[in-house]
Coordinates of C-alpha atoms in Angstrom, one line a residue:
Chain A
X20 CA 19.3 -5.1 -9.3
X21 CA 17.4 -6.5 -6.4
X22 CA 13.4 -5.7 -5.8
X23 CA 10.2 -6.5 -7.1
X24 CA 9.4 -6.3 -11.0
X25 CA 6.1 -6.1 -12.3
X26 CA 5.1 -6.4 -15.9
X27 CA 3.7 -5.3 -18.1
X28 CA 3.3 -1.4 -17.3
X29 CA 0.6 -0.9 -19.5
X30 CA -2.3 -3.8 -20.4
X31 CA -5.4 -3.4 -22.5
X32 CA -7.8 -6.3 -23.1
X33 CA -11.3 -6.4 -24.6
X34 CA -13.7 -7.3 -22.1
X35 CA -14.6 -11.0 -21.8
X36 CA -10.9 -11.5 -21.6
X37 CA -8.7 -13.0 -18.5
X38 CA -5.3 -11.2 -18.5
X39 CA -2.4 -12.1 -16.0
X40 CA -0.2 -9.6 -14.4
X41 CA 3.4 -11.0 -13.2
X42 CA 5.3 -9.9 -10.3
X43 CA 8.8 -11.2 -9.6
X44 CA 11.1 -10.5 -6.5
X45 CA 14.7 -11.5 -5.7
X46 CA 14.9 -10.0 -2.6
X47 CA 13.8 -13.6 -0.7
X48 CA 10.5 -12.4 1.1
X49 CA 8.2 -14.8 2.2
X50 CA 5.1 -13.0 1.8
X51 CA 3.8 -11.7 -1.5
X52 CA 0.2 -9.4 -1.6
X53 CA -1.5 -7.7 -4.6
X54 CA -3.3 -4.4 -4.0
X55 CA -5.8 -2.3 -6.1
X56 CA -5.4 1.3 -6.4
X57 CA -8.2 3.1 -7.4
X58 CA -8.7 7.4 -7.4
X59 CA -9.8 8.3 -4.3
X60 CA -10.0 4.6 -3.0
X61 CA -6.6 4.2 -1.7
X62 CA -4.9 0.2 -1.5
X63 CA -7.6 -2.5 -1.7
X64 CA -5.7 -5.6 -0.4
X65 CA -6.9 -8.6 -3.2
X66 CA -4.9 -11.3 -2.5
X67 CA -1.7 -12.4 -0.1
X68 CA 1.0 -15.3 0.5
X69 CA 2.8 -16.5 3.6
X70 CA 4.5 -19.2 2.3
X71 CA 4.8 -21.2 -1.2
X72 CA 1.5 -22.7 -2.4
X73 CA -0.4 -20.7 0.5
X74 CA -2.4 -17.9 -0.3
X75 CA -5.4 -16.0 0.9
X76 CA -8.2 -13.3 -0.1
X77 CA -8.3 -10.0 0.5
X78 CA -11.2 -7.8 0.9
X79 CA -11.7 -7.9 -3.1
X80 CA -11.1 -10.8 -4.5
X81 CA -13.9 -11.3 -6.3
X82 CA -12.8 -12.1 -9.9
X83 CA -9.5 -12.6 -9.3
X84 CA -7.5 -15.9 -9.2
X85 CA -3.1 -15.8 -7.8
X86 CA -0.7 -18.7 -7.3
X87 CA 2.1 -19.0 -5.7
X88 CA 4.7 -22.2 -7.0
X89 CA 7.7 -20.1 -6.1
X90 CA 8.6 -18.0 -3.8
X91 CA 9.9 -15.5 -6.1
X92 CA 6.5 -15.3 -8.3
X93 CA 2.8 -14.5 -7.3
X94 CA 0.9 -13.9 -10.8
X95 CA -2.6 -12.6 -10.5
X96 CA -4.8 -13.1 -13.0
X97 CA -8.2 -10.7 -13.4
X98 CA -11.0 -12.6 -14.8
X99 CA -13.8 -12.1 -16.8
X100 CA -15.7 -12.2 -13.9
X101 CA -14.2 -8.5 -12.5
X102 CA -17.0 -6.4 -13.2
X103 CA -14.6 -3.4 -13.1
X104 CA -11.0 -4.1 -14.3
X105 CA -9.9 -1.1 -15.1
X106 CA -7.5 -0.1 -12.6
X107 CA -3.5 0.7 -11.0
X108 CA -2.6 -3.2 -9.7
X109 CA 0.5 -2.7 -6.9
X110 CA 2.4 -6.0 -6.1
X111 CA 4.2 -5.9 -2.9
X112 CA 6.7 -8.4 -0.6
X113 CA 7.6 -8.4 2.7
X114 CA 10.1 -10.2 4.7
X115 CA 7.3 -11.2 7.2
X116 CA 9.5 -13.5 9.2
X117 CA 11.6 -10.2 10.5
X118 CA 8.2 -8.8 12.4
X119 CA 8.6 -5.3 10.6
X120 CA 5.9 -5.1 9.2
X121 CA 7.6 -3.6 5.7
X122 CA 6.4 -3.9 2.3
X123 CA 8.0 -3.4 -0.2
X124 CA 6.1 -2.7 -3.5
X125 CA 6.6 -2.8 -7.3
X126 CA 6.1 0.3 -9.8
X127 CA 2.6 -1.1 -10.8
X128 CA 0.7 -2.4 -13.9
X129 CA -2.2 -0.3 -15.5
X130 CA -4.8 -2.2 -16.8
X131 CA -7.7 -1.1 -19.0
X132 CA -10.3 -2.6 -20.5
X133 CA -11.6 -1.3 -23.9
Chain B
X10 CA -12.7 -5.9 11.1
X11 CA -9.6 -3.4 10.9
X12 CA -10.2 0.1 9.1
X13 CA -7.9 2.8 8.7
X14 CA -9.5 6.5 8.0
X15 CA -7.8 9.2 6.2
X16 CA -10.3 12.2 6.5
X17 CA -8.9 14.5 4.5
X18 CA -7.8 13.8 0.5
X19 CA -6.3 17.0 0.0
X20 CA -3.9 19.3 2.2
X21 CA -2.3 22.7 1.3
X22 CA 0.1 24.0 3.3
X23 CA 2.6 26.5 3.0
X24 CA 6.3 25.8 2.9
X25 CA 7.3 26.7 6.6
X26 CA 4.4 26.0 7.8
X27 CA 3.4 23.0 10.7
X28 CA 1.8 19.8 8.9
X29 CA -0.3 17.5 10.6
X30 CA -2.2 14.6 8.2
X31 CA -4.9 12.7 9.8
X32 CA -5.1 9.1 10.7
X33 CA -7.7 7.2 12.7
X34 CA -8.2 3.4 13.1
X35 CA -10.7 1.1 14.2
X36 CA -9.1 -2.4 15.5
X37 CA -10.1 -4.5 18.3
X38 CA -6.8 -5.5 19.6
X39 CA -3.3 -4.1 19.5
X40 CA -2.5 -3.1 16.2
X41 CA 1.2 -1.7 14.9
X42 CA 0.0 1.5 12.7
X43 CA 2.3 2.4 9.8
X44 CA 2.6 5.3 7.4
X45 CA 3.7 4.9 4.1
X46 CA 4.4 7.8 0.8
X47 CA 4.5 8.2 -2.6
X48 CA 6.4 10.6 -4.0
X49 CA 5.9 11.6 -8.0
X50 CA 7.0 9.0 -10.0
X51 CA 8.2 7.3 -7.3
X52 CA 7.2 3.7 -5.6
X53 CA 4.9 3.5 -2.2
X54 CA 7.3 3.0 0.7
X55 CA 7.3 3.1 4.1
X56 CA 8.0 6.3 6.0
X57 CA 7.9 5.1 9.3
X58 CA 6.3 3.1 11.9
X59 CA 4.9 3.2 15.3
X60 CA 6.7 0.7 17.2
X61 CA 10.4 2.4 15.8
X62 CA 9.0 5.8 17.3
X63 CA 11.7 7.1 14.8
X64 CA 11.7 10.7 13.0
X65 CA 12.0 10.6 9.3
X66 CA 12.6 13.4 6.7
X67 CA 11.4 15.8 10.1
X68 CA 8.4 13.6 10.8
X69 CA 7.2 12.0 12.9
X70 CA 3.5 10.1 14.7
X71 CA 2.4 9.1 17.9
X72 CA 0.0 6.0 18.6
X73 CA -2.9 7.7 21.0
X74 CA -4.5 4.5 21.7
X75 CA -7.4 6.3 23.8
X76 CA -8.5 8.2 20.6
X77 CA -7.5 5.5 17.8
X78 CA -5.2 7.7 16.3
X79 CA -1.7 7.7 14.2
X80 CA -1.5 11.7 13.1
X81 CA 1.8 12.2 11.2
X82 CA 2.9 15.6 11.9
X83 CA 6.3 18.2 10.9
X84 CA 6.6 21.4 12.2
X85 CA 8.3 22.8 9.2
X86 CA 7.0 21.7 5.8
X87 CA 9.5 21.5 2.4
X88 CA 8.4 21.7 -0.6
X89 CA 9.7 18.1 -1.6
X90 CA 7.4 16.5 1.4
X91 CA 4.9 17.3 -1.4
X92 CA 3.3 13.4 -2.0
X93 CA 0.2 11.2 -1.1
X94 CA 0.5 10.0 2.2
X95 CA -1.4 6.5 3.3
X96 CA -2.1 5.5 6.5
X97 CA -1.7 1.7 7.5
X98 CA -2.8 -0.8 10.1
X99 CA -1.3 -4.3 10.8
X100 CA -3.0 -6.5 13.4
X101 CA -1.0 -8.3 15.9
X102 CA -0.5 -11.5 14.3
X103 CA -1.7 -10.4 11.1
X104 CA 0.1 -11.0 7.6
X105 CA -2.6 -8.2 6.0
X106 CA -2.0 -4.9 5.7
X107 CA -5.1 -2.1 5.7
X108 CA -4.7 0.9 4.6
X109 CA -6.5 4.0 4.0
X110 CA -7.7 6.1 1.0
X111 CA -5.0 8.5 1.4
X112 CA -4.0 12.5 1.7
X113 CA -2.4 14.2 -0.9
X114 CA -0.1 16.6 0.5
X115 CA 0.4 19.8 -1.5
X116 CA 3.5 22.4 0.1
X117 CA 3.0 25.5 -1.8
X118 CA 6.4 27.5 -2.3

């Protein structure tokens, strides 16, 4: 079953904490972005990838950290630094090279912090 | 700086009736504009874009590069258009995607 998988679905974590959120794809996309959705805020692009071990910041990436060692996998990892985790995290692919401009996203991770 | 600009969060039509949902953008060169949907339980996806100048599901948006905008419009609304509707901008060039805050579209039976 190709497409992107995200896990988990549901996260708590105590605050003080760093918590990673994975995000796999099989369908052999070269780029690889995480997004914040927030009520009322729409997407907030945090981090993106090109290429393997390449990756830049969004407009929030303040306490939040990503790598990229495979092309399949682009883990973010929110930080004890995020002064406001709580939040719907959207990982999404694209198969840049083609020019379409397509992304094609996950079913999302909810994380809360208690 | 790109920016995309959703003015409206909530729209209530009634089924039958014409919708149009908002989009302007502020970008300094030529951008490809983009709108994509969520439907209930559902995954974000991309409805359609500019450059295909494509109708989908009865949709369908014109670039109007003199007043920045990228309004999605249907003259007949269905009750399962019902979804939040965002609107994106890609500069030329540009691996990031900007998109607005959203309209969630409500087709009342």
């Amino acid at each position: 079953d190709g497409g992107i998988t995200q896990s988990p679905k549901y996260l708590f974590r105590k605050e003080g904490q760093n918590v990673t959120l994975s995000c796999e794809q099989n369908l052999n996309h070269d780029a690889m972005y995480w997004y914040r959705q927030d009520p009322g805020q729409g997407l907030r692009l945090i981090y993106y990838s090109q290429i393997v071990n390449d990756f830049q910041k969004g407009d929030i990436a303040e306490g939040y950290s990503v790598s990229r060692e495979k092309k399949e996998s682009f883990p973010l990892t929110v930080t004890s630094a995020q002064k406001n985790p709580t939040a719907f995290y959207l990982c999404a692919s694209s198969p840049w090279t083609s020019g379409t401009g397509e992304l094609f996203f996950g079913e999302g991770s909810r994380l809360t912090v208690l | 700086a790109q920016r995309v600009t959703q003015p409206e969060k909530l729209l209530s039509v009634f089924k039958g009736a014409p919708v149009e949902l908002k989009c302007n953008y502020s970008y300094s060169g030529s951008p490809e504009l983009f709108w994509y949907v969520q439907y209930s339980r559902q995954r974000l996806q991309l409805l359609l874009r500019h450059i295909s100048r494509e109708s989908i599901k009865g949709f369908t948006a014109d670039l109007n590069k003199g007043e920045t905008s990228f309004h999605l419009k249907k003259p007949f609304a269905q009750e399962e258009d019902s979804a939040m509707y965002y609107c994106a901008l890609k500069g030329a060039g540009s691996y990031q995607l900007t998109f607005g805050k959203g309209t969630k579209l409500s087709v009342i039976p």
